[in-house]
PDB file of C-alpha atoms in Angstrom:
ATOM      1  CA  UNK S   1     -64.210 -90.123   2.645  1.00 45.00           C
ATOM      2  CA  UNK S   2     -64.235 -88.213   5.903  1.00 69.00           C
ATOM      3  CA  UNK S   3     -66.551 -89.472   8.593  1.00 76.00           C
ATOM      4  CA  UNK S   4     -69.680 -87.458   9.328  1.00 88.00           C
ATOM      5  CA  UNK S   5     -71.156 -86.472  12.659  1.00 92.00           C
ATOM      6  CA  UNK S   6     -72.760 -83.760  14.782  1.00 96.00           C
ATOM      7  CA  UNK S   7     -71.016 -80.639  16.056  1.00 95.00           C
ATOM      8  CA  UNK S   8     -72.856 -78.360  18.470  1.00 96.00           C
ATOM      9  CA  UNK S   9     -72.076 -74.715  19.157  1.00 96.00           C
ATOM     10  CA  UNK S  10     -73.384 -73.541  22.518  1.00 95.00           C
ATOM     11  CA  UNK S  11     -73.440 -70.051  23.956  1.00 94.00           C
ATOM     12  CA  UNK S  12     -75.489 -67.177  25.301  1.00 92.00           C
ATOM     13  CA  UNK S  13     -76.993 -64.646  22.861  1.00 90.00           C
ATOM     14  CA  UNK S  14     -74.469 -62.287  21.290  1.00 87.00           C
ATOM     15  CA  UNK S  15     -71.372 -64.461  21.624  1.00 86.00           C
ATOM     16  CA  UNK S  16     -71.012 -65.112  17.894  1.00 88.00           C
ATOM     17  CA  UNK S  17     -72.717 -68.458  17.240  1.00 92.00           C
ATOM     18  CA  UNK S  18     -74.302 -67.250  14.003  1.00 93.00           C
ATOM     19  CA  UNK S  19     -71.127 -65.507  12.856  1.00 92.00           C
ATOM     20  CA  UNK S  20     -69.110 -68.662  13.412  1.00 93.00           C
ATOM     21  CA  UNK S  21     -71.644 -70.744  11.507  1.00 95.00           C
ATOM     22  CA  UNK S  22     -71.637 -68.228   8.652  1.00 95.00           C
ATOM     23  CA  UNK S  23     -67.854 -68.459   8.354  1.00 94.00           C
ATOM     24  CA  UNK S  24     -67.804 -72.253   8.519  1.00 94.00           C
ATOM     25  CA  UNK S  25     -70.602 -72.516   5.956  1.00 96.00           C
ATOM     26  CA  UNK S  26     -68.811 -70.142   3.579  1.00 95.00           C
ATOM     27  CA  UNK S  27     -65.606 -72.171   3.756  1.00 94.00           C
ATOM     28  CA  UNK S  28     -67.449 -75.446   3.291  1.00 94.00           C
ATOM     29  CA  UNK S  29     -69.241 -74.016   0.252  1.00 95.00           C
ATOM     30  CA  UNK S  30     -65.948 -72.849  -1.227  1.00 95.00           C
ATOM     31  CA  UNK S  31     -64.676 -76.410  -0.904  1.00 93.00           C
ATOM     32  CA  UNK S  32     -67.624 -77.759  -2.853  1.00 94.00           C
ATOM     33  CA  UNK S  33     -70.057 -78.782  -0.106  1.00 94.00           C
ATOM     34  CA  UNK S  34     -73.812 -78.349  -0.333  1.00 96.00           C
ATOM     35  CA  UNK S  35     -75.164 -76.236   2.560  1.00 97.00           C
ATOM     36  CA  UNK S  36     -78.563 -77.134   3.989  1.00 97.00           C
ATOM     37  CA  UNK S  37     -79.630 -74.421   6.432  1.00 97.00           C
ATOM     38  CA  UNK S  38     -82.696 -74.140   8.659  1.00 97.00           C
ATOM     39  CA  UNK S  39     -83.535 -71.990  11.668  1.00 96.00           C
ATOM     40  CA  UNK S  40     -85.838 -72.606  14.612  1.00 96.00           C
ATOM     41  CA  UNK S  41     -88.131 -69.819  15.807  1.00 95.00           C
ATOM     42  CA  UNK S  42     -89.631 -69.150  19.224  1.00 94.00           C
ATOM     43  CA  UNK S  43     -93.228 -69.060  18.000  1.00 94.00           C
ATOM     44  CA  UNK S  44     -93.006 -72.537  16.397  1.00 92.00           C
ATOM     45  CA  UNK S  45     -91.673 -74.473  19.389  1.00 92.00           C
ATOM     46  CA  UNK S  46     -95.063 -76.108  19.908  1.00 93.00           C
ATOM     47  CA  UNK S  47     -95.621 -76.940  16.221  1.00 93.00           C
ATOM     48  CA  UNK S  48     -94.721 -80.607  15.659  1.00 89.00           C
ATOM     49  CA  UNK S  49     -92.117 -81.279  12.952  1.00 92.00           C
ATOM     50  CA  UNK S  50     -91.846 -77.605  11.949  1.00 95.00           C
ATOM     51  CA  UNK S  51     -88.039 -77.498  12.255  1.00 97.00           C
ATOM     52  CA  UNK S  52     -87.667 -80.857  10.513  1.00 97.00           C
ATOM     53  CA  UNK S  53     -89.958 -79.763   7.667  1.00 96.00           C
ATOM     54  CA  UNK S  54     -87.870 -76.651   7.081  1.00 96.00           C
ATOM     55  CA  UNK S  55     -84.647 -78.644   6.974  1.00 97.00           C
ATOM     56  CA  UNK S  56     -86.142 -81.278   4.656  1.00 98.00           C
ATOM     57  CA  UNK S  57     -87.622 -78.715   2.270  1.00 97.00           C
ATOM     58  CA  UNK S  58     -84.220 -77.085   1.939  1.00 97.00           C
ATOM     59  CA  UNK S  59     -82.459 -80.432   1.679  1.00 97.00           C
ATOM     60  CA  UNK S  60     -84.626 -81.567  -1.242  1.00 97.00           C
ATOM     61  CA  UNK S  61     -84.889 -78.102  -2.803  1.00 96.00           C
ATOM     62  CA  UNK S  62     -88.667 -77.874  -2.928  1.00 96.00           C
ATOM     63  CA  UNK S  63     -89.234 -74.360  -1.602  1.00 93.00           C
ATOM     64  CA  UNK S  64     -91.796 -72.525  -3.708  1.00 93.00           C
ATOM     65  CA  UNK S  65     -92.996 -75.638  -5.571  1.00 95.00           C
ATOM     66  CA  UNK S  66     -96.539 -76.935  -5.689  1.00 96.00           C
ATOM     67  CA  UNK S  67     -97.299 -80.169  -3.854  1.00 96.00           C
ATOM     68  CA  UNK S  68     -97.086 -82.458  -6.895  1.00 96.00           C
ATOM     69  CA  UNK S  69     -93.858 -80.894  -8.173  1.00 97.00           C
ATOM     70  CA  UNK S  70     -92.351 -80.999  -4.684  1.00 97.00           C
ATOM     71  CA  UNK S  71     -93.129 -84.702  -4.375  1.00 96.00           C
ATOM     72  CA  UNK S  72     -91.672 -85.413  -7.822  1.00 96.00           C
ATOM     73  CA  UNK S  73     -88.439 -83.574  -7.047  1.00 96.00           C
ATOM     74  CA  UNK S  74     -88.104 -85.327  -3.691  1.00 97.00           C
ATOM     75  CA  UNK S  75     -88.767 -88.787  -5.150  1.00 94.00           C
ATOM     76  CA  UNK S  76     -86.101 -88.216  -7.816  1.00 94.00           C
ATOM     77  CA  UNK S  77     -83.495 -87.891  -5.064  1.00 95.00           C
ATOM     78  CA  UNK S  78     -84.397 -91.188  -3.381  1.00 93.00           C
ATOM     79  CA  UNK S  79     -83.565 -94.783  -4.219  1.00 87.00           C
ATOM     80  CA  UNK S  80     -85.868 -96.312  -6.829  1.00 80.00           C
ATOM     81  CA  UNK S  81     -86.463 -99.183  -4.396  1.00 81.00           C
ATOM     82  CA  UNK S  82     -87.925 -96.926  -1.690  1.00 82.00           C
ATOM     83  CA  UNK S  83     -91.335 -98.160  -0.559  1.00 85.00           C
ATOM     84  CA  UNK S  84     -94.343 -95.927  -1.312  1.00 86.00           C
ATOM     85  CA  UNK S  85     -95.524 -96.121   2.298  1.00 85.00           C
ATOM     86  CA  UNK S  86     -92.101 -95.028   3.529  1.00 87.00           C
ATOM     87  CA  UNK S  87     -91.978 -92.143   1.076  1.00 92.00           C
ATOM     88  CA  UNK S  88     -95.429 -91.034   2.271  1.00 93.00           C
ATOM     89  CA  UNK S  89     -93.937 -90.618   5.763  1.00 93.00           C
ATOM     90  CA  UNK S  90     -91.311 -88.293   4.299  1.00 95.00           C
ATOM     91  CA  UNK S  91     -93.861 -86.313   2.279  1.00 96.00           C
ATOM     92  CA  UNK S  92     -96.037 -85.965   5.376  1.00 94.00           C
ATOM     93  CA  UNK S  93     -93.143 -84.650   7.483  1.00 95.00           C
ATOM     94  CA  UNK S  94     -92.312 -82.134   4.753  1.00 95.00           C
ATOM     95  CA  UNK S  95     -95.925 -80.984   4.451  1.00 94.00           C
ATOM     96  CA  UNK S  96     -96.165 -81.997   0.783  1.00 96.00           C
ATOM     97  CA  UNK S  97     -98.251 -85.190   1.042  1.00 94.00           C
ATOM     98  CA  UNK S  98    -101.213 -85.643  -1.267  1.00 92.00           C
ATOM     99  CA  UNK S  99    -104.263 -84.473   0.741  1.00 90.00           C
ATOM    100  CA  UNK S 100    -106.287 -87.301  -0.796  1.00 87.00           C
ATOM    101  CA  UNK S 101    -103.847 -90.004   0.313  1.00 84.00           C
ATOM    102  CA  UNK S 102    -104.874 -92.174   3.251  1.00 79.00           C
ATOM    103  CA  UNK S 103    -102.720 -92.045   6.366  1.00 79.00           C
ATOM    104  CA  UNK S 104    -100.643 -95.222   6.732  1.00 77.00           C
ATOM    105  CA  UNK S 105    -101.173 -95.474  10.491  1.00 79.00           C
ATOM    106  CA  UNK S 106     -97.518 -96.048  11.390  1.00 83.00           C
ATOM    107  CA  UNK S 107     -96.313 -95.665  14.988  1.00 86.00           C
ATOM    108  CA  UNK S 108     -94.282 -92.641  16.050  1.00 85.00           C
ATOM    109  CA  UNK S 109     -91.134 -94.753  16.458  1.00 90.00           C
ATOM    110  CA  UNK S 110     -91.744 -96.391  13.093  1.00 89.00           C
ATOM    111  CA  UNK S 111     -92.107 -93.012  11.389  1.00 90.00           C
ATOM    112  CA  UNK S 112     -88.907 -91.765  12.978  1.00 93.00           C
ATOM    113  CA  UNK S 113     -86.925 -94.795  11.792  1.00 93.00           C
ATOM    114  CA  UNK S 114     -88.326 -94.492   8.256  1.00 93.00           C
ATOM    115  CA  UNK S 115     -87.577 -90.783   8.095  1.00 95.00           C
ATOM    116  CA  UNK S 116     -83.994 -91.235   9.219  1.00 96.00           C
ATOM    117  CA  UNK S 117     -83.435 -94.105   6.764  1.00 94.00           C
ATOM    118  CA  UNK S 118     -84.754 -92.057   3.835  1.00 95.00           C
ATOM    119  CA  UNK S 119     -82.730 -88.991   4.831  1.00 96.00           C
ATOM    120  CA  UNK S 120     -79.531 -91.029   5.054  1.00 96.00           C
ATOM    121  CA  UNK S 121     -80.312 -92.651   1.706  1.00 94.00           C
ATOM    122  CA  UNK S 122     -80.695 -89.213   0.103  1.00 95.00           C
ATOM    123  CA  UNK S 123     -77.411 -88.025   1.631  1.00 96.00           C
ATOM    124  CA  UNK S 124     -75.500 -91.072   0.401  1.00 94.00           C
ATOM    125  CA  UNK S 125     -76.848 -90.618  -3.125  1.00 93.00           C
ATOM    126  CA  UNK S 126     -75.432 -87.093  -3.388  1.00 93.00           C
ATOM    127  CA  UNK S 127     -72.222 -86.575  -5.320  1.00 91.00           C
ATOM    128  CA  UNK S 128     -71.135 -83.701  -3.066  1.00 93.00           C
ATOM    129  CA  UNK S 129     -70.533 -83.566   0.644  1.00 94.00           C
ATOM    130  CA  UNK S 130     -73.354 -81.992   2.674  1.00 96.00           C
ATOM    131  CA  UNK S 131     -73.190 -79.604   5.609  1.00 97.00           C
ATOM    132  CA  UNK S 132     -76.461 -79.428   7.543  1.00 97.00           C
ATOM    133  CA  UNK S 133     -76.899 -76.342   9.711  1.00 98.00           C
ATOM    134  CA  UNK S 134     -79.636 -75.843  12.294  1.00 98.00           C
ATOM    135  CA  UNK S 135     -79.607 -72.562  14.189  1.00 97.00           C
ATOM    136  CA  UNK S 136     -81.345 -71.694  17.471  1.00 97.00           C
ATOM    137  CA  UNK S 137     -82.191 -75.294  18.385  1.00 97.00           C
ATOM    138  CA  UNK S 138     -83.254 -74.148  21.874  1.00 97.00           C
ATOM    139  CA  UNK S 139     -86.545 -73.341  20.077  1.00 97.00           C
ATOM    140  CA  UNK S 140     -86.880 -76.693  18.291  1.00 97.00           C
ATOM    141  CA  UNK S 141     -90.094 -78.690  18.618  1.00 96.00           C
ATOM    142  CA  UNK S 142     -89.726 -82.034  20.412  1.00 95.00           C
ATOM    143  CA  UNK S 143     -90.608 -84.362  17.488  1.00 94.00           C
ATOM    144  CA  UNK S 144     -88.068 -82.632  15.220  1.00 96.00           C
ATOM    145  CA  UNK S 145     -85.469 -82.832  17.972  1.00 97.00           C
ATOM    146  CA  UNK S 146     -85.914 -86.611  18.250  1.00 96.00           C
ATOM    147  CA  UNK S 147     -85.755 -87.258  14.494  1.00 96.00           C
ATOM    148  CA  UNK S 148     -82.782 -84.994  13.890  1.00 97.00           C
ATOM    149  CA  UNK S 149     -80.864 -86.469  16.822  1.00 97.00           C
ATOM    150  CA  UNK S 150     -81.291 -89.948  15.343  1.00 97.00           C
ATOM    151  CA  UNK S 151     -80.351 -88.599  11.912  1.00 97.00           C
ATOM    152  CA  UNK S 152     -77.231 -86.945  13.324  1.00 96.00           C
ATOM    153  CA  UNK S 153     -76.212 -90.186  15.036  1.00 95.00           C
ATOM    154  CA  UNK S 154     -76.529 -91.980  11.680  1.00 95.00           C
ATOM    155  CA  UNK S 155     -74.300 -89.501   9.853  1.00 94.00           C
ATOM    156  CA  UNK S 156     -71.236 -91.477  10.964  1.00 92.00           C
ATOM    157  CA  UNK S 157     -71.991 -93.773   8.020  1.00 90.00           C
ATOM    158  CA  UNK S 158     -71.702 -90.810   5.629  1.00 93.00           C
ATOM    159  CA  UNK S 159     -69.345 -87.907   4.953  1.00 92.00           C
ATOM    160  CA  UNK S 160     -72.000 -85.337   5.894  1.00 95.00           C
ATOM    161  CA  UNK S 161     -71.678 -83.028   8.874  1.00 95.00           C
ATOM    162  CA  UNK S 162     -74.369 -81.368  10.949  1.00 97.00           C
ATOM    163  CA  UNK S 163     -73.785 -78.195  12.957  1.00 97.00           C
ATOM    164  CA  UNK S 164     -76.390 -77.156  15.509  1.00 97.00           C
ATOM    165  CA  UNK S 165     -76.341 -73.974  17.586  1.00 97.00           C
ATOM    166  CA  UNK S 166     -78.278 -73.315  20.766  1.00 97.00           C
ATOM    167  CA  UNK S 167     -78.207 -71.634  24.152  1.00 96.00           C
ATOM    168  CA  UNK S 168     -76.835 -73.396  27.271  1.00 96.00           C
ATOM    169  CA  UNK S 169     -80.273 -74.070  28.764  1.00 96.00           C
ATOM    170  CA  UNK S 170     -81.164 -76.461  25.928  1.00 96.00           C
ATOM    171  CA  UNK S 171     -80.837 -80.117  26.994  1.00 95.00           C
ATOM    172  CA  UNK S 172     -82.753 -81.887  24.238  1.00 96.00           C
ATOM    173  CA  UNK S 173     -81.918 -84.962  22.184  1.00 97.00           C
ATOM    174  CA  UNK S 174     -79.544 -83.084  19.877  1.00 97.00           C
ATOM    175  CA  UNK S 175     -77.502 -81.961  22.868  1.00 95.00           C
ATOM    176  CA  UNK S 176     -77.155 -85.583  23.958  1.00 94.00           C
ATOM    177  CA  UNK S 177     -76.293 -86.822  20.457  1.00 93.00           C
ATOM    178  CA  UNK S 178     -73.399 -84.443  19.827  1.00 90.00           C
ATOM    179  CA  UNK S 179     -70.012 -85.889  18.916  1.00 87.00           C
ATOM    180  CA  UNK S 180     -68.207 -82.606  19.497  1.00 91.00           C
ATOM    181  CA  UNK S 181     -69.381 -79.619  21.530  1.00 92.00           C
ATOM    182  CA  UNK S 182     -67.958 -76.114  21.281  1.00 92.00           C
ATOM    183  CA  UNK S 183     -68.860 -73.840  24.196  1.00 92.00           C
ATOM    184  CA  UNK S 184     -68.559 -70.111  23.508  1.00 88.00           C
ATOM    185  CA  UNK S 185     -67.858 -67.833  26.460  1.00 77.00           C
ATOM    186  CA  UNK S 186     -67.658 -64.080  26.851  1.00 70.00           C
ATOM    187  CA  UNK S 187     -64.185 -62.547  26.742  1.00 53.00           C
ATOM    188  CA  UNK S 188     -62.641 -61.362  29.973  1.00 58.00           C
ATOM    189  CA  UNK S 189     -61.984 -57.610  30.192  1.00 62.00           C
ATOM    190  CA  UNK S 190     -58.256 -58.223  29.792  1.00 65.00           C
ATOM    191  CA  UNK S 191     -58.748 -60.345  26.669  1.00 52.00           C
ATOM    192  CA  UNK S 192     -61.173 -57.797  25.223  1.00 49.00           C
ATOM    193  CA  UNK S 193     -58.722 -54.944  25.813  1.00 56.00           C
ATOM    194  CA  UNK S 194     -55.982 -56.952  24.113  1.00 56.00           C
ATOM    195  CA  UNK S 195     -58.127 -57.450  21.030  1.00 50.00           C
ATOM    196  CA  UNK S 196     -59.051 -53.775  20.926  1.00 52.00           C
ATOM    197  CA  UNK S 197     -55.394 -52.783  21.177  1.00 60.00           C
ATOM    198  CA  UNK S 198     -54.585 -55.082  18.261  1.00 58.00           C
ATOM    199  CA  UNK S 199     -57.075 -53.142  16.146  1.00 56.00           C
ATOM    200  CA  UNK S 200     -56.430 -49.598  17.379  1.00 55.00           C
ATOM    201  CA  UNK S 201     -52.728 -49.866  18.142  1.00 56.00           C
ATOM    202  CA  UNK S 202     -50.797 -48.755  21.209  1.00 60.00           C
ATOM    203  CA  UNK S 203     -50.592 -45.028  20.486  1.00 56.00           C
ATOM    204  CA  UNK S 204     -51.502 -42.969  23.602  1.00 57.00           C
ATOM    205  CA  UNK S 205     -53.996 -40.975  21.534  1.00 53.00           C
ATOM    206  CA  UNK S 206     -56.285 -43.996  21.254  1.00 48.00           C
ATOM    207  CA  UNK S 207     -55.791 -45.491  24.727  1.00 53.00           C
ATOM    208  CA  UNK S 208     -58.838 -43.731  26.188  1.00 54.00           C
ATOM    209  CA  UNK S 209     -60.962 -44.766  23.207  1.00 48.00           C
ATOM    210  CA  UNK S 210     -59.973 -48.383  23.752  1.00 46.00           C
ATOM    211  CA  UNK S 211     -61.084 -48.203  27.349  1.00 52.00           C
ATOM    212  CA  UNK S 212     -64.481 -46.829  26.331  1.00 52.00           C
ATOM    213  CA  UNK S 213     -64.975 -49.643  23.826  1.00 49.00           C
TER     214      UNK S 213
END
């Protein structure tokens, strides 16, 4: 099996990060991969684990389910030997924990390690390759950034890939964890004119139109 890892796509707004991700995701899907997509939003940057919860809910397919059904579907995708206390950490991060359950009092580092272990376990139990996609990570909350960076680093033991897009000013944990970084830059005027001419042709009647574009 191919080795997994983290690929980051970095660029200013409007340079085609989302378009590139859409094309890659479509091709991966055509080849039989499961696509797990989540997006970060500017108004949730200060909400702990919001980005992680969105990714996990998509990963385990629990959107729209009640709490009990969501927990049952998630548990069915984990190893039967998973500890109840560990699974509680996952439920809590996803926002589907039983409100009546007592908090287990685990440290932040302990929770992060448990989460990553359970996520990797779920990935390895899948019959199909997985492509994780996280867009606009420059708006990610810090706790999600830390967990997902550790998760991405652990993907080398799987065939799963993770693609994360963000703007150049982002310097969080995911930026540090990347195994391959693709920097998108604006086209020079000469390169842009060449592309336009490829579309419009070289006929003098469209030369002025090309310049305006």
